CSV table of C-alpha atoms and ligand atoms in Angstrom, one decimal:
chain,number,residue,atom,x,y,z
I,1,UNK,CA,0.0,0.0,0.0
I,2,UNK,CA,2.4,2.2,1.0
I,3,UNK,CA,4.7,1.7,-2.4
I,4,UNK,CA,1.5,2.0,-4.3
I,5,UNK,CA,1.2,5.6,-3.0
I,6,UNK,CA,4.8,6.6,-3.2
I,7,UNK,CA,4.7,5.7,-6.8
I,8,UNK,CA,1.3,7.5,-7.4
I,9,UNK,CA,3.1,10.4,-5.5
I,10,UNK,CA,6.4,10.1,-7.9
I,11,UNK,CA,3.7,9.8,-11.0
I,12,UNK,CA,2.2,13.0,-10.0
I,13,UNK,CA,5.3,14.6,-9.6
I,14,UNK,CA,6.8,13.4,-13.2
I,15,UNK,CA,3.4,15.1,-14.8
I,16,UNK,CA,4.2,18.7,-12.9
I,17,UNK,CA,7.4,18.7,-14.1
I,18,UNK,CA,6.3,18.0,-17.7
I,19,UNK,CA,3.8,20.0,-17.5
I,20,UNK,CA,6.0,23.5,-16.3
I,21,UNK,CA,8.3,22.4,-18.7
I,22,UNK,CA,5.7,22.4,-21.6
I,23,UNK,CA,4.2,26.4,-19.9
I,24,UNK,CA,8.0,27.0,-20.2
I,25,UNK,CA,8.7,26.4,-23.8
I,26,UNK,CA,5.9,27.8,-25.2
I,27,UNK,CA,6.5,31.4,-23.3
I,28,UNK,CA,10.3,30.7,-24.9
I,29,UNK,CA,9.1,30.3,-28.1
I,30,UNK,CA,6.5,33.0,-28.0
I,31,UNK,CA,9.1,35.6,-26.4
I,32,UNK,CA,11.5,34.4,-29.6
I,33,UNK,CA,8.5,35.5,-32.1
I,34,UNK,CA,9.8,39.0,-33.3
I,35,UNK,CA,7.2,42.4,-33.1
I,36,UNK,CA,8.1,42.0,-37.5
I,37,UNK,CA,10.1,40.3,-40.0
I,38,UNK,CA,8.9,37.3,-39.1
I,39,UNK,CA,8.1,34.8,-41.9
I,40,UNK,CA,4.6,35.0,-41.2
I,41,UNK,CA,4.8,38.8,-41.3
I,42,UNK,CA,6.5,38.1,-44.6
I,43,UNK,CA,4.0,36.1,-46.4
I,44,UNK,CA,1.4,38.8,-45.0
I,45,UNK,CA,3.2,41.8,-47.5
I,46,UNK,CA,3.7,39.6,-50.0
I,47,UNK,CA,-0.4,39.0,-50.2
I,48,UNK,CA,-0.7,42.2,-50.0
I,49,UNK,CA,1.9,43.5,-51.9
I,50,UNK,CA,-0.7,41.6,-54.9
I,51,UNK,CA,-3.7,43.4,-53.8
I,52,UNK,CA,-2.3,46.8,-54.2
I,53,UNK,CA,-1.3,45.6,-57.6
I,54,UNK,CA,-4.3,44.8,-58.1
I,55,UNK,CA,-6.0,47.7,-57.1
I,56,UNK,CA,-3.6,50.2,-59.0
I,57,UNK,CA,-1.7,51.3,-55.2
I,58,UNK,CA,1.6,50.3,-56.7
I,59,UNK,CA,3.8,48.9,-59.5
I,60,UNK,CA,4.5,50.4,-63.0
I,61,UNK,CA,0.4,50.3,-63.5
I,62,UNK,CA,-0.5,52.7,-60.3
I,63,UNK,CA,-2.4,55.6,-60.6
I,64,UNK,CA,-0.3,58.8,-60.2
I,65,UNK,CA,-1.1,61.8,-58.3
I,66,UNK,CA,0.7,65.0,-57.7
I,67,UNK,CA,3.8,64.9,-55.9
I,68,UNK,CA,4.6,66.7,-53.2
I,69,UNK,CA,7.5,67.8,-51.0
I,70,UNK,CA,8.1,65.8,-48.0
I,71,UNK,CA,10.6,65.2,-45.0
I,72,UNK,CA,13.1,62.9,-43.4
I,73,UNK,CA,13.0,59.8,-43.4
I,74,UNK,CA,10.6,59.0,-45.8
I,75,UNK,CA,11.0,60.8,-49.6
I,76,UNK,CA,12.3,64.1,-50.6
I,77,UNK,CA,9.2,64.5,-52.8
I,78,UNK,CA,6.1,61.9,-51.9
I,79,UNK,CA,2.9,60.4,-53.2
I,80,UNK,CA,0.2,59.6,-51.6
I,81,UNK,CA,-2.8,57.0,-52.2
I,82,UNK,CA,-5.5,55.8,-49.4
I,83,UNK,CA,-8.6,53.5,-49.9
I,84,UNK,CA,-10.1,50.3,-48.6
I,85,UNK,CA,-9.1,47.1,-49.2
I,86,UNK,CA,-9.5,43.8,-48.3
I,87,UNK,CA,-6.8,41.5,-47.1
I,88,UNK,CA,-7.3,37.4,-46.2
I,89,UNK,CA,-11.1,38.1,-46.0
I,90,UNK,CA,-10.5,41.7,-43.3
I,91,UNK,CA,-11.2,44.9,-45.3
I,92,UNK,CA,-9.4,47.9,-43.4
I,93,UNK,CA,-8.0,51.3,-44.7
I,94,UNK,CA,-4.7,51.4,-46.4
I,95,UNK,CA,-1.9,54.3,-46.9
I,96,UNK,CA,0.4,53.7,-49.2
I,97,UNK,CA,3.3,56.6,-50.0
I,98,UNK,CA,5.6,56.4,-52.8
I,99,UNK,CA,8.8,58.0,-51.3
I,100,UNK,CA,11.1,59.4,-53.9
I,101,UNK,CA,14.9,60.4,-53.8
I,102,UNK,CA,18.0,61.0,-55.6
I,103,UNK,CA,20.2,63.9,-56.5
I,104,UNK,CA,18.3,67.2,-57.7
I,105,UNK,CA,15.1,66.2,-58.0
I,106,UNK,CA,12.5,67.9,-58.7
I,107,UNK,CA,8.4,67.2,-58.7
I,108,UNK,CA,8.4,67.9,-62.3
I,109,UNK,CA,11.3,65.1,-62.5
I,110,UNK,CA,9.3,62.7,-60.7
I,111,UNK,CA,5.8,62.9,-62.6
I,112,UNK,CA,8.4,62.0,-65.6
I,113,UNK,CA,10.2,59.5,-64.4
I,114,UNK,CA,9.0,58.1,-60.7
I,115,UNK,CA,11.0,54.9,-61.3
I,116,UNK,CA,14.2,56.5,-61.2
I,117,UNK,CA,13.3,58.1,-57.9
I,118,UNK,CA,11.1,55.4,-56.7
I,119,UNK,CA,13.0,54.2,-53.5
I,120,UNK,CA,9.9,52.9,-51.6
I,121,UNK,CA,6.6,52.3,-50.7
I,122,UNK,CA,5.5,52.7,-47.2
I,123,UNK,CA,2.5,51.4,-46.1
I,124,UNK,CA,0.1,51.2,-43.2
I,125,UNK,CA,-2.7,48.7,-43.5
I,126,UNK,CA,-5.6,48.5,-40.8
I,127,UNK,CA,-5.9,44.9,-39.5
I,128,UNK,CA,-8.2,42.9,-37.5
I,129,UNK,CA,-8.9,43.9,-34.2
I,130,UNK,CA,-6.6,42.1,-32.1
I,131,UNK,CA,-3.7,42.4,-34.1
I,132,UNK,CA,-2.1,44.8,-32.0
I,133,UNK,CA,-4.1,46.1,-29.8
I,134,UNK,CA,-1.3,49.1,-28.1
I,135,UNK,CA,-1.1,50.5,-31.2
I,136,UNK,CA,-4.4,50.0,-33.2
I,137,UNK,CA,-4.2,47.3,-35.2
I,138,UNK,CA,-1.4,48.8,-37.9
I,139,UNK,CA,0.1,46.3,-40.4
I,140,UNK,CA,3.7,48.5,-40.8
I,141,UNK,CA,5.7,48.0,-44.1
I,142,UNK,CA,8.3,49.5,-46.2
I,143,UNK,CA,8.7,47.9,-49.5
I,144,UNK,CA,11.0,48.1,-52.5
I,145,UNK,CA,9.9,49.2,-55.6
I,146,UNK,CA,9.5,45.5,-56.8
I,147,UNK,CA,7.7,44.3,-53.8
I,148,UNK,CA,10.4,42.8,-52.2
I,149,UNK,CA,11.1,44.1,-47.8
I,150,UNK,CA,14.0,47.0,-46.8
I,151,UNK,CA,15.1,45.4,-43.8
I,152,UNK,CA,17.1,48.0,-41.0
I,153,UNK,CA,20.8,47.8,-40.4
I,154,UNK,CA,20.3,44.3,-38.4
I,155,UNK,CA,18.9,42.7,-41.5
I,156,UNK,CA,15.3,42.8,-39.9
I,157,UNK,CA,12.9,43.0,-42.2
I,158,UNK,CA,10.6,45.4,-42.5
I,159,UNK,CA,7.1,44.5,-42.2
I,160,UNK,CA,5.1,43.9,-39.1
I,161,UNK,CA,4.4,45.6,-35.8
I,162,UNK,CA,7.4,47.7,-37.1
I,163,UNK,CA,9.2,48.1,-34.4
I,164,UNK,CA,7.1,47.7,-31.7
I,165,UNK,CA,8.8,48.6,-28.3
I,166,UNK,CA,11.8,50.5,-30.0
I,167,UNK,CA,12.6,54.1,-29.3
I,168,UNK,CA,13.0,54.6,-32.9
I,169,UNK,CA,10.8,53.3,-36.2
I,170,UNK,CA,7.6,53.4,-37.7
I,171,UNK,CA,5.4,52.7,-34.7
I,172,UNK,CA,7.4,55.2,-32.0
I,173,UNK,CA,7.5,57.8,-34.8
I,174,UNK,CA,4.0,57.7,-36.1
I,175,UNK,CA,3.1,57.7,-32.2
I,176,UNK,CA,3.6,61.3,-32.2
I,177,UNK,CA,1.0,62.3,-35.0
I,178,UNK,CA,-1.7,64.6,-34.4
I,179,UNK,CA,-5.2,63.2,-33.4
I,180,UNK,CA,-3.8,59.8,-31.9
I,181,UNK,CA,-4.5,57.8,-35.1
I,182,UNK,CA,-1.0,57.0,-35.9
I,183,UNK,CA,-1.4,59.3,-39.4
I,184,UNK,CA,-0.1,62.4,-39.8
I,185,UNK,CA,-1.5,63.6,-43.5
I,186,UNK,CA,-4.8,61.9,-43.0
I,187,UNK,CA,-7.4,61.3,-40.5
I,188,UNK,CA,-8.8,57.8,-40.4
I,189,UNK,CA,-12.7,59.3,-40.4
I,190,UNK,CA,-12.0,60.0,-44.1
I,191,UNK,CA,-12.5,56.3,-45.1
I,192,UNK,CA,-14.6,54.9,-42.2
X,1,HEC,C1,10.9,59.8,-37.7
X,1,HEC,C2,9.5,59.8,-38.0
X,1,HEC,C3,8.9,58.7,-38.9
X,1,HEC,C4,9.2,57.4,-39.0
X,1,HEC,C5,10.3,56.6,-38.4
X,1,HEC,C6,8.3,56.9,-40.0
X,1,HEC,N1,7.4,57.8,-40.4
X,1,HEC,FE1,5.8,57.6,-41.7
X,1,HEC,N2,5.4,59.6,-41.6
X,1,HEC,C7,6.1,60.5,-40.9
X,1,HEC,C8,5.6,61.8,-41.2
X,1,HEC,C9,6.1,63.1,-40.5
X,1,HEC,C10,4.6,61.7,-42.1
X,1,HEC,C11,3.7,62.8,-42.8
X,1,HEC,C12,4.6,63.7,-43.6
X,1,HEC,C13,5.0,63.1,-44.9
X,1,HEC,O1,4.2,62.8,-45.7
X,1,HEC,O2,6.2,62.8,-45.0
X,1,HEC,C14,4.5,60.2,-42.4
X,1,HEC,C15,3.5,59.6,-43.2
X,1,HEC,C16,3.4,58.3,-43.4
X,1,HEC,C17,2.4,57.6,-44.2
X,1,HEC,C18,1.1,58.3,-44.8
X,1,HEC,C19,0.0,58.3,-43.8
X,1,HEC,C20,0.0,59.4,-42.8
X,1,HEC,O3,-0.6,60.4,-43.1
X,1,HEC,O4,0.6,59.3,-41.7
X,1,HEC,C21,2.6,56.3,-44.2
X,1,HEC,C22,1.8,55.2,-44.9
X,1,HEC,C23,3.8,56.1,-43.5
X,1,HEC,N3,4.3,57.3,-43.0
X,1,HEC,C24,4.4,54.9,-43.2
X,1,HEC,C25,5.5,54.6,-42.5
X,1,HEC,C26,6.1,53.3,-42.3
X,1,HEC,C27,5.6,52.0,-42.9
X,1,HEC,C28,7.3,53.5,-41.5
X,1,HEC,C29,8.3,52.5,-41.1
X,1,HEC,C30,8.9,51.7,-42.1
X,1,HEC,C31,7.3,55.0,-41.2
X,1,HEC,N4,6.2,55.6,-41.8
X,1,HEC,C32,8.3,55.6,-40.4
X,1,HEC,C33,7.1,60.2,-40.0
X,1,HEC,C34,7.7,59.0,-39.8
């Protein structure tokens, strides 16, 4: 009798260990997901890299606007789209800003030839609630001109909660803008 509760007691004690073990690991591996440039995050610009094909947001087929003079660090001279779109079945607002630069530009340079200039496309997409919920749901991404991710000078790449928790980047930055919706040009009542 008293072995049989022993080993019962050593049994129970095996499955507590296993089981904090288990809570461990998964807190490891969800601490090692990054805020961005995570493969997921990856996939998620490339779907959507498509759909602003798609809808005429980007690539040699977008619709062109007016430049216009902007600041440090995104273009010299800027261009600026925003709609609604719909992204793995979630339709959100999206801002999408063709940042321009090289050596003496002007606007008129740019409406003539944008894909000299063209030096990327930053975009802020509106996810699903939930997505990230400190800093309302922003998708954050800075693309080349072919679609492909900038990455910053750790070879992160750039799309994501980008870079949530960092003193510096989109998300800190864009923290500052007037109105607390993250935008600075817009307000987010214009496409609601
Ligand atoms: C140091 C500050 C700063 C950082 C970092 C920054 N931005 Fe911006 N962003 C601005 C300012 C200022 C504007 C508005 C002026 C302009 O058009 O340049 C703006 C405008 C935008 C807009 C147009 C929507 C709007 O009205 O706000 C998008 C989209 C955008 N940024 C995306 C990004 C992305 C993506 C990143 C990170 C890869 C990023 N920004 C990093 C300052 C910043």
């Amino acid at each position: 009798m008293k072995k049989r509760s022993l080993i019962l007691l050593l049994t129970i004690l095996v499955a507590l260990l296993g089981i904090t073990a288990c809570m461990y690991e998964t807190k490891a591996v969800q601490q090692d997901v990054p805020p961005f440039g995570s493969e997921v995050d990856v996939s998620y610009s490339q779907e959507l890299w498509k759909i602003l094909v798609d809808a005429k947001l980007v690539g040699p087929g977008m619709i062109r606007s007016l430049p216009y003079e902007g600041m440090e660090p995104h273009g010299v001279i800027l261009e600026q789209l925003s709609t609604v779109i719909k992204v793995k079945g979630h339709t959100g607002m999206v801002f999408v800003k063709a940042n321009y630069m090289g050596k003496g530009m002007t606007r008129s340079k740019v409406v003539n030839e944008p894909a000299v200039y063209l030096k990327a496309v930053t975009v802020m997409f509106k996810r699903e609630k939930g997505y990230d919920s400190d800093n309302q749901d922003w998708f954050w991404v800075k693309y080349k001109p072919d679609g492909s991710l900038h990455a910053n000078p750790k070879g992160m790449l750039l799309a994501g909660r980008v870079a949530k928790g960092k003193p510096a980047g989109c998300i800190a930055c864009h923290t500052g803008a007037d109105g607390g919706d993250y935008l600075f040009n817009n307000t987010a009542s214009h496409l609601d």
